mmCIF file of C-alpha atoms in Angstrom:
data_model
loop_
_atom_site.group_PDB
_atom_site.id
_atom_site.type_symbol
_atom_site.label_atom_id
_atom_site.label_comp_id
_atom_site.label_asym_id
_atom_site.label_seq_id
_atom_site.Cartn_x
_atom_site.Cartn_y
_atom_site.Cartn_z
ATOM 1 C CA UNK A 1 -5.087 -3.439 -30.545
ATOM 2 C CA UNK A 2 -5.175 0.343 -30.313
ATOM 3 C CA UNK A 3 -6.967 0.118 -26.972
ATOM 4 C CA UNK A 4 -4.245 -2.179 -25.644
ATOM 5 C CA UNK A 5 -1.556 0.212 -26.868
ATOM 6 C CA UNK A 6 -3.300 3.161 -25.218
ATOM 7 C CA UNK A 7 -3.592 1.198 -21.974
ATOM 8 C CA UNK A 8 0.114 0.371 -22.062
ATOM 9 C CA UNK A 9 0.970 4.025 -22.634
ATOM 10 C CA UNK A 10 -1.250 5.094 -19.741
ATOM 11 C CA UNK A 11 0.339 2.499 -17.471
ATOM 12 C CA UNK A 12 3.826 3.611 -18.507
ATOM 13 C CA UNK A 13 2.982 7.167 -17.502
ATOM 14 C CA UNK A 14 1.807 6.080 -14.066
ATOM 15 C CA UNK A 15 4.265 3.310 -13.200
ATOM 16 C CA UNK A 16 7.693 4.452 -11.946
ATOM 17 C CA UNK A 17 10.744 4.300 -14.172
ATOM 18 C CA UNK A 18 14.402 4.089 -13.180
ATOM 19 C CA UNK A 19 14.850 7.763 -13.969
ATOM 20 C CA UNK A 20 14.240 11.044 -12.088
ATOM 21 C CA UNK A 21 10.578 11.961 -11.943
ATOM 22 C CA UNK A 22 9.020 15.317 -12.652
ATOM 23 C CA UNK A 23 8.074 16.752 -9.245
ATOM 24 C CA UNK A 24 4.373 17.196 -10.053
ATOM 25 C CA UNK A 25 4.194 13.716 -11.547
ATOM 26 C CA UNK A 26 5.889 12.255 -8.475
ATOM 27 C CA UNK A 27 3.495 14.079 -6.124
ATOM 28 C CA UNK A 28 0.407 12.773 -7.945
ATOM 29 C CA UNK A 29 1.659 9.184 -8.058
ATOM 30 C CA UNK A 30 2.948 9.206 -4.491
ATOM 31 C CA UNK A 31 -0.222 10.742 -3.075
ATOM 32 C CA UNK A 32 -2.397 8.133 -4.784
ATOM 33 C CA UNK A 33 -0.194 5.225 -3.667
ATOM 34 C CA UNK A 34 0.089 6.646 -0.146
ATOM 35 C CA UNK A 35 -3.708 6.900 0.088
ATOM 36 C CA UNK A 36 -4.063 3.215 -0.815
ATOM 37 C CA UNK A 37 -1.335 2.220 1.671
ATOM 38 C CA UNK A 38 -2.989 4.235 4.478
ATOM 39 C CA UNK A 39 -6.368 2.690 3.713
ATOM 40 C CA UNK A 40 -4.959 -0.838 3.832
ATOM 41 C CA UNK A 41 -3.132 0.060 7.060
ATOM 42 C CA UNK A 42 -6.427 1.192 8.577
ATOM 43 C CA UNK A 43 -8.101 -2.056 7.492
ATOM 44 C CA UNK A 44 -5.247 -3.978 9.067
ATOM 45 C CA UNK A 45 -5.821 -2.200 12.401
ATOM 46 C CA UNK A 46 -9.513 -3.039 12.166
ATOM 47 C CA UNK A 47 -8.595 -6.684 11.471
ATOM 48 C CA UNK A 48 -6.392 -6.780 14.599
ATOM 49 C CA UNK A 49 -9.234 -5.400 16.735
ATOM 50 C CA UNK A 50 -11.848 -7.750 15.255
ATOM 51 C CA UNK A 51 -9.763 -10.943 15.079
ATOM 52 C CA UNK A 52 -7.713 -10.636 18.267
ATOM 53 C CA UNK A 53 -9.612 -8.140 20.409
ATOM 54 C CA UNK A 54 -8.116 -6.404 23.440
ATOM 55 C CA UNK A 55 -6.215 -8.501 25.975
ATOM 56 C CA UNK A 56 -3.010 -8.530 27.994
ATOM 57 C CA UNK A 57 -1.411 -10.174 24.935
ATOM 58 C CA UNK A 58 -2.221 -7.294 22.591
ATOM 59 C CA UNK A 59 -1.181 -4.894 25.373
ATOM 60 C CA UNK A 60 2.180 -6.658 25.412
ATOM 61 C CA UNK A 61 2.527 -6.150 21.660
ATOM 62 C CA UNK A 62 1.624 -2.477 21.958
ATOM 63 C CA UNK A 63 4.376 -2.142 24.563
ATOM 64 C CA UNK A 64 6.956 -4.097 22.523
ATOM 65 C CA UNK A 65 6.728 -1.687 19.566
ATOM 66 C CA UNK A 66 7.730 1.491 21.471
ATOM 67 C CA UNK A 67 10.412 -0.457 23.344
ATOM 68 C CA UNK A 68 12.026 -1.318 20.005
ATOM 69 C CA UNK A 69 11.466 2.305 19.018
ATOM 70 C CA UNK A 70 14.347 3.118 21.370
ATOM 71 C CA UNK A 71 16.667 1.556 18.794
ATOM 72 C CA UNK A 72 14.764 2.924 15.792
ATOM 73 C CA UNK A 73 15.467 6.563 16.669
ATOM 74 C CA UNK A 74 18.681 6.224 14.652
ATOM 75 C CA UNK A 75 16.645 5.552 11.488
ATOM 76 C CA UNK A 76 15.762 9.264 11.366
ATOM 77 C CA UNK A 77 19.352 10.038 10.361
ATOM 78 C CA UNK A 78 18.497 8.959 6.802
ATOM 79 C CA UNK A 79 15.817 11.647 6.500
ATOM 80 C CA UNK A 80 17.564 14.455 8.358
ATOM 81 C CA UNK A 81 21.110 13.913 7.070
ATOM 82 C CA UNK A 82 21.105 11.204 4.409
ATOM 83 C CA UNK A 83 18.851 12.781 1.784
ATOM 84 C CA UNK A 84 20.399 16.315 1.840
ATOM 85 C CA UNK A 85 23.955 14.981 1.655
ATOM 86 C CA UNK A 86 23.075 12.537 -1.132
ATOM 87 C CA UNK A 87 21.467 15.352 -3.120
ATOM 88 C CA UNK A 88 24.621 17.451 -2.715
ATOM 89 C CA UNK A 89 26.775 14.514 -3.822
ATOM 90 C CA UNK A 90 24.553 13.922 -6.880
ATOM 91 C CA UNK A 91 24.986 17.567 -7.880
ATOM 92 C CA UNK A 92 28.762 17.074 -7.798
ATOM 93 C CA UNK A 93 28.927 13.923 -9.931
ATOM 94 C CA UNK A 94 27.360 10.493 -10.374
ATOM 95 C CA UNK A 95 30.556 8.860 -9.153
ATOM 96 C CA UNK A 96 30.582 10.828 -5.914
ATOM 97 C CA UNK A 97 26.905 9.995 -5.392
ATOM 98 C CA UNK A 98 27.488 6.244 -5.792
ATOM 99 C CA UNK A 99 30.527 6.398 -3.526
ATOM 100 C CA UNK A 100 28.577 8.174 -0.799
ATOM 101 C CA UNK A 101 25.622 5.783 -1.257
ATOM 102 C CA UNK A 102 28.027 2.857 -0.813
ATOM 103 C CA UNK A 103 29.516 4.407 2.311
ATOM 104 C CA UNK A 104 26.036 4.947 3.778
ATOM 105 C CA UNK A 105 25.007 1.389 2.855
ATOM 106 C CA UNK A 106 28.012 0.014 4.748
ATOM 107 C CA UNK A 107 27.108 2.206 7.713
ATOM 108 C CA UNK A 108 23.468 1.061 7.482
ATOM 109 C CA UNK A 109 24.365 -2.639 7.586
ATOM 110 C CA UNK A 110 26.767 -2.171 10.482
ATOM 111 C CA UNK A 111 24.358 -0.016 12.493
ATOM 112 C CA UNK A 112 21.345 -2.229 11.763
ATOM 113 C CA UNK A 113 23.177 -5.399 12.781
ATOM 114 C CA UNK A 114 24.686 -3.772 15.875
ATOM 115 C CA UNK A 115 21.364 -2.423 17.142
ATOM 116 C CA UNK A 116 19.566 -5.695 16.386
ATOM 117 C CA UNK A 117 22.136 -7.594 18.457
ATOM 118 C CA UNK A 118 21.927 -4.985 21.238
ATOM 119 C CA UNK A 119 18.128 -5.226 21.236
ATOM 120 C CA UNK A 120 18.437 -8.960 21.920
ATOM 121 C CA UNK A 121 21.299 -8.744 24.418
ATOM 122 C CA UNK A 122 19.637 -5.944 26.417
ATOM 123 C CA UNK A 123 16.149 -7.464 26.377
ATOM 124 C CA UNK A 124 16.028 -8.054 30.148
ATOM 125 C CA UNK A 125 17.160 -4.496 30.804
ATOM 126 C CA UNK A 126 14.674 -3.035 28.314
ATOM 127 C CA UNK A 127 11.793 -4.999 29.843
ATOM 128 C CA UNK A 128 12.351 -3.175 33.141
ATOM 129 C CA UNK A 129 10.867 -0.048 31.506
ATOM 130 C CA UNK A 130 7.173 -1.144 31.699
ATOM 131 C CA UNK A 131 7.250 -1.059 35.512
ATOM 132 C CA UNK A 132 3.520 -1.597 35.995
ATOM 133 C CA UNK A 133 3.402 -4.841 34.023
ATOM 134 C CA UNK A 134 2.935 -8.146 35.837
ATOM 135 C CA UNK A 135 4.857 -11.316 34.990
ATOM 136 C CA UNK A 136 2.177 -12.516 32.566
ATOM 137 C CA UNK A 137 2.060 -9.178 30.741
ATOM 138 C CA UNK A 138 5.881 -9.038 30.582
ATOM 139 C CA UNK A 139 5.998 -12.505 29.036
ATOM 140 C CA UNK A 140 3.444 -11.338 26.462
ATOM 141 C CA UNK A 141 5.740 -8.387 25.748
ATOM 142 C CA UNK A 142 8.923 -10.435 25.461
ATOM 143 C CA UNK A 143 7.604 -12.780 22.778
ATOM 144 C CA UNK A 144 6.488 -10.032 20.324
ATOM 145 C CA UNK A 145 9.675 -8.088 21.126
ATOM 146 C CA UNK A 146 11.826 -10.981 19.873
ATOM 147 C CA UNK A 147 9.627 -11.558 16.826
ATOM 148 C CA UNK A 148 9.964 -7.860 15.913
ATOM 149 C CA UNK A 149 13.789 -7.934 15.677
ATOM 150 C CA UNK A 150 13.651 -8.514 11.863
ATOM 151 C CA UNK A 151 11.313 -5.504 11.701
ATOM 152 C CA UNK A 152 13.999 -3.455 13.451
ATOM 153 C CA UNK A 153 16.769 -4.470 11.048
ATOM 154 C CA UNK A 154 14.565 -4.191 7.940
ATOM 155 C CA UNK A 155 13.712 -0.592 8.823
ATOM 156 C CA UNK A 156 17.338 0.434 8.405
ATOM 157 C CA UNK A 157 17.558 -1.155 4.940
ATOM 158 C CA UNK A 158 14.212 0.315 3.876
ATOM 159 C CA UNK A 159 15.011 3.857 4.981
ATOM 160 C CA UNK A 160 18.521 3.756 3.522
ATOM 161 C CA UNK A 161 17.279 2.933 0.042
ATOM 162 C CA UNK A 162 14.348 5.274 0.581
ATOM 163 C CA UNK A 163 16.853 8.101 1.103
ATOM 164 C CA UNK A 164 18.915 7.040 -1.923
ATOM 165 C CA UNK A 165 15.908 6.814 -4.254
ATOM 166 C CA UNK A 166 14.319 10.052 -3.052
ATOM 167 C CA UNK A 167 17.601 11.892 -3.552
ATOM 168 C CA UNK A 168 17.455 10.581 -7.136
ATOM 169 C CA UNK A 169 13.874 11.945 -7.433
ATOM 170 C CA UNK A 170 12.470 8.436 -7.689
ATOM 171 C CA UNK A 171 9.713 9.172 -5.178
ATOM 172 C CA UNK A 172 7.175 6.639 -6.400
ATOM 173 C CA UNK A 173 9.460 3.687 -5.662
ATOM 174 C CA UNK A 174 9.627 4.766 -2.018
ATOM 175 C CA UNK A 175 5.842 4.932 -1.641
ATOM 176 C CA UNK A 176 5.423 1.659 -3.532
ATOM 177 C CA UNK A 177 7.688 0.139 -0.888
ATOM 178 C CA UNK A 178 5.299 1.388 1.803
ATOM 179 C CA UNK A 179 2.405 -0.079 -0.179
ATOM 180 C CA UNK A 180 4.194 -3.455 -0.312
ATOM 181 C CA UNK A 181 4.507 -3.329 3.489
ATOM 182 C CA UNK A 182 0.825 -2.450 3.977
ATOM 183 C CA UNK A 183 -0.442 -5.204 1.669
ATOM 184 C CA UNK A 184 1.939 -7.860 3.017
ATOM 185 C CA UNK A 185 1.103 -6.922 6.608
ATOM 186 C CA UNK A 186 -2.664 -7.170 6.051
ATOM 187 C CA UNK A 187 -2.569 -10.409 4.026
ATOM 188 C CA UNK A 188 -0.113 -12.230 6.326
ATOM 189 C CA UNK A 189 -2.070 -11.116 9.405
ATOM 190 C CA UNK A 190 -5.394 -12.478 8.132
ATOM 191 C CA UNK A 191 -3.884 -15.693 6.760
ATOM 192 C CA UNK A 192 -1.851 -16.229 9.909
ATOM 193 C CA UNK A 193 -4.905 -15.823 12.111
ATOM 194 C CA UNK A 194 -6.898 -18.430 10.206
ATOM 195 C CA UNK A 195 -3.924 -20.815 10.155
ATOM 196 C CA UNK A 196 -2.700 -20.656 13.767
ATOM 197 C CA UNK A 197 -5.008 -18.275 15.707
ATOM 198 C CA UNK A 198 -2.144 -17.038 17.884
ATOM 199 C CA UNK A 199 -1.507 -13.400 18.870
ATOM 200 C CA UNK A 200 2.141 -13.819 17.857
ATOM 201 C CA UNK A 201 0.899 -13.697 14.270
ATOM 202 C CA UNK A 202 0.658 -9.903 14.709
ATOM 203 C CA UNK A 203 4.389 -9.194 15.347
ATOM 204 C CA UNK A 204 5.386 -11.948 12.900
ATOM 205 C CA UNK A 205 3.276 -10.338 10.147
ATOM 206 C CA UNK A 206 4.819 -6.927 10.899
ATOM 207 C CA UNK A 207 8.346 -8.343 10.579
ATOM 208 C CA UNK A 208 7.504 -10.282 7.422
ATOM 209 C CA UNK A 209 5.910 -7.239 5.798
ATOM 210 C CA UNK A 210 8.886 -4.988 6.547
ATOM 211 C CA UNK A 211 11.324 -7.636 5.319
ATOM 212 C CA UNK A 212 9.429 -7.797 2.008
ATOM 213 C CA UNK A 213 9.372 -3.994 1.844
ATOM 214 C CA UNK A 214 13.135 -3.896 2.435
ATOM 215 C CA UNK A 215 13.714 -6.542 -0.258
ATOM 216 C CA UNK A 216 11.641 -4.490 -2.712
ATOM 217 C CA UNK A 217 13.687 -1.370 -1.958
ATOM 218 C CA UNK A 218 16.885 -3.397 -2.227
ATOM 219 C CA UNK A 219 15.783 -4.609 -5.662
ATOM 220 C CA UNK A 220 14.794 -1.227 -7.111
ATOM 221 C CA UNK A 221 17.945 0.341 -5.665
ATOM 222 C CA UNK A 222 20.221 -2.569 -6.601
ATOM 223 C CA UNK A 223 22.469 -0.360 -8.735
ATOM 224 C CA UNK A 224 23.598 1.346 -5.514
ATOM 225 C CA UNK A 225 24.349 -1.862 -3.608
ATOM 226 C CA UNK A 226 28.044 -1.938 -2.844
ATOM 227 C CA UNK A 227 30.168 -1.670 0.263
ATOM 228 C CA UNK A 228 32.584 1.204 0.746
ATOM 229 C CA UNK A 229 34.603 1.511 3.916
ATOM 230 C CA UNK A 230 36.389 4.791 3.188
ATOM 231 C CA UNK A 231 35.677 7.590 0.789
ATOM 232 C CA UNK A 232 37.157 10.832 -0.429
ATOM 233 C CA UNK A 233 34.341 13.305 0.224
ATOM 234 C CA UNK A 234 34.365 16.743 -1.320
ATOM 235 C CA UNK A 235 34.468 19.819 0.912
ATOM 236 C CA UNK A 236 31.124 20.962 -0.482
ATOM 237 C CA UNK A 237 29.419 17.770 0.702
ATOM 238 C CA UNK A 238 31.060 17.354 4.113
ATOM 239 C CA UNK A 239 33.165 20.420 5.017
ATOM 240 C CA UNK A 240 36.416 19.789 6.890
ATOM 241 C CA UNK A 241 36.171 16.018 6.326
ATOM 242 C CA UNK A 242 38.478 14.064 4.034
ATOM 243 C CA UNK A 243 39.320 10.373 4.404
ATOM 244 C CA UNK A 244 41.065 7.831 2.242
ATOM 245 C CA UNK A 245 39.219 5.749 -0.293
ATOM 246 C CA UNK A 246 38.665 1.993 -0.265
ATOM 247 C CA UNK A 247 35.799 -0.231 -1.362
ATOM 248 C CA UNK A 248 34.673 -3.818 -1.566
#
């Protein structure tokens, strides 16, 4: 009984809580989880090479990812602007933090949906970029490109809640989300190969994994899920910017 109690105490120290973490504690946990996620990611790359090999189909997938990266450049706003501004808002008050988080969540949904639609609408224009590709290679690029649209949208949700949780010093949740993606990607890739043996399993597994990662982040950050279309923002958070408040 004592051994079970000690094990529960040890697990409680390691597993993340819905409270700010001590920086050193967060670094140790995050580094360990990140190491596992990177290892699984490496094994997943090995599985792609072993199971699918190199072909014009995998070349098409490798081209589809950077093409969608054109739309993913906007995700970086959460790291460069989102986290610092959320930290400033948290220092002002919990109410201001939740209001700003709601405003950013509304912006995230709108931007994610808009760019996902644009990625589909502009697909023929985007596929002009790989000029050296033949018709067969372009077709092998188009299919993964379409299957990766959920991956595009999920990235916005994941990074939004990643910014919110990190600004709350809940670092471990963010890296656990990356671990969820790594595990789901590896497992769905291997299972998909043995079930259908089609190269489209690769982009489908990427999208599925990132959707699960986004759902995990949505769950752990559920207290900050609300839409806010306008907000009164203090001059210390956004200088020279004041707008009227309204929420849903």
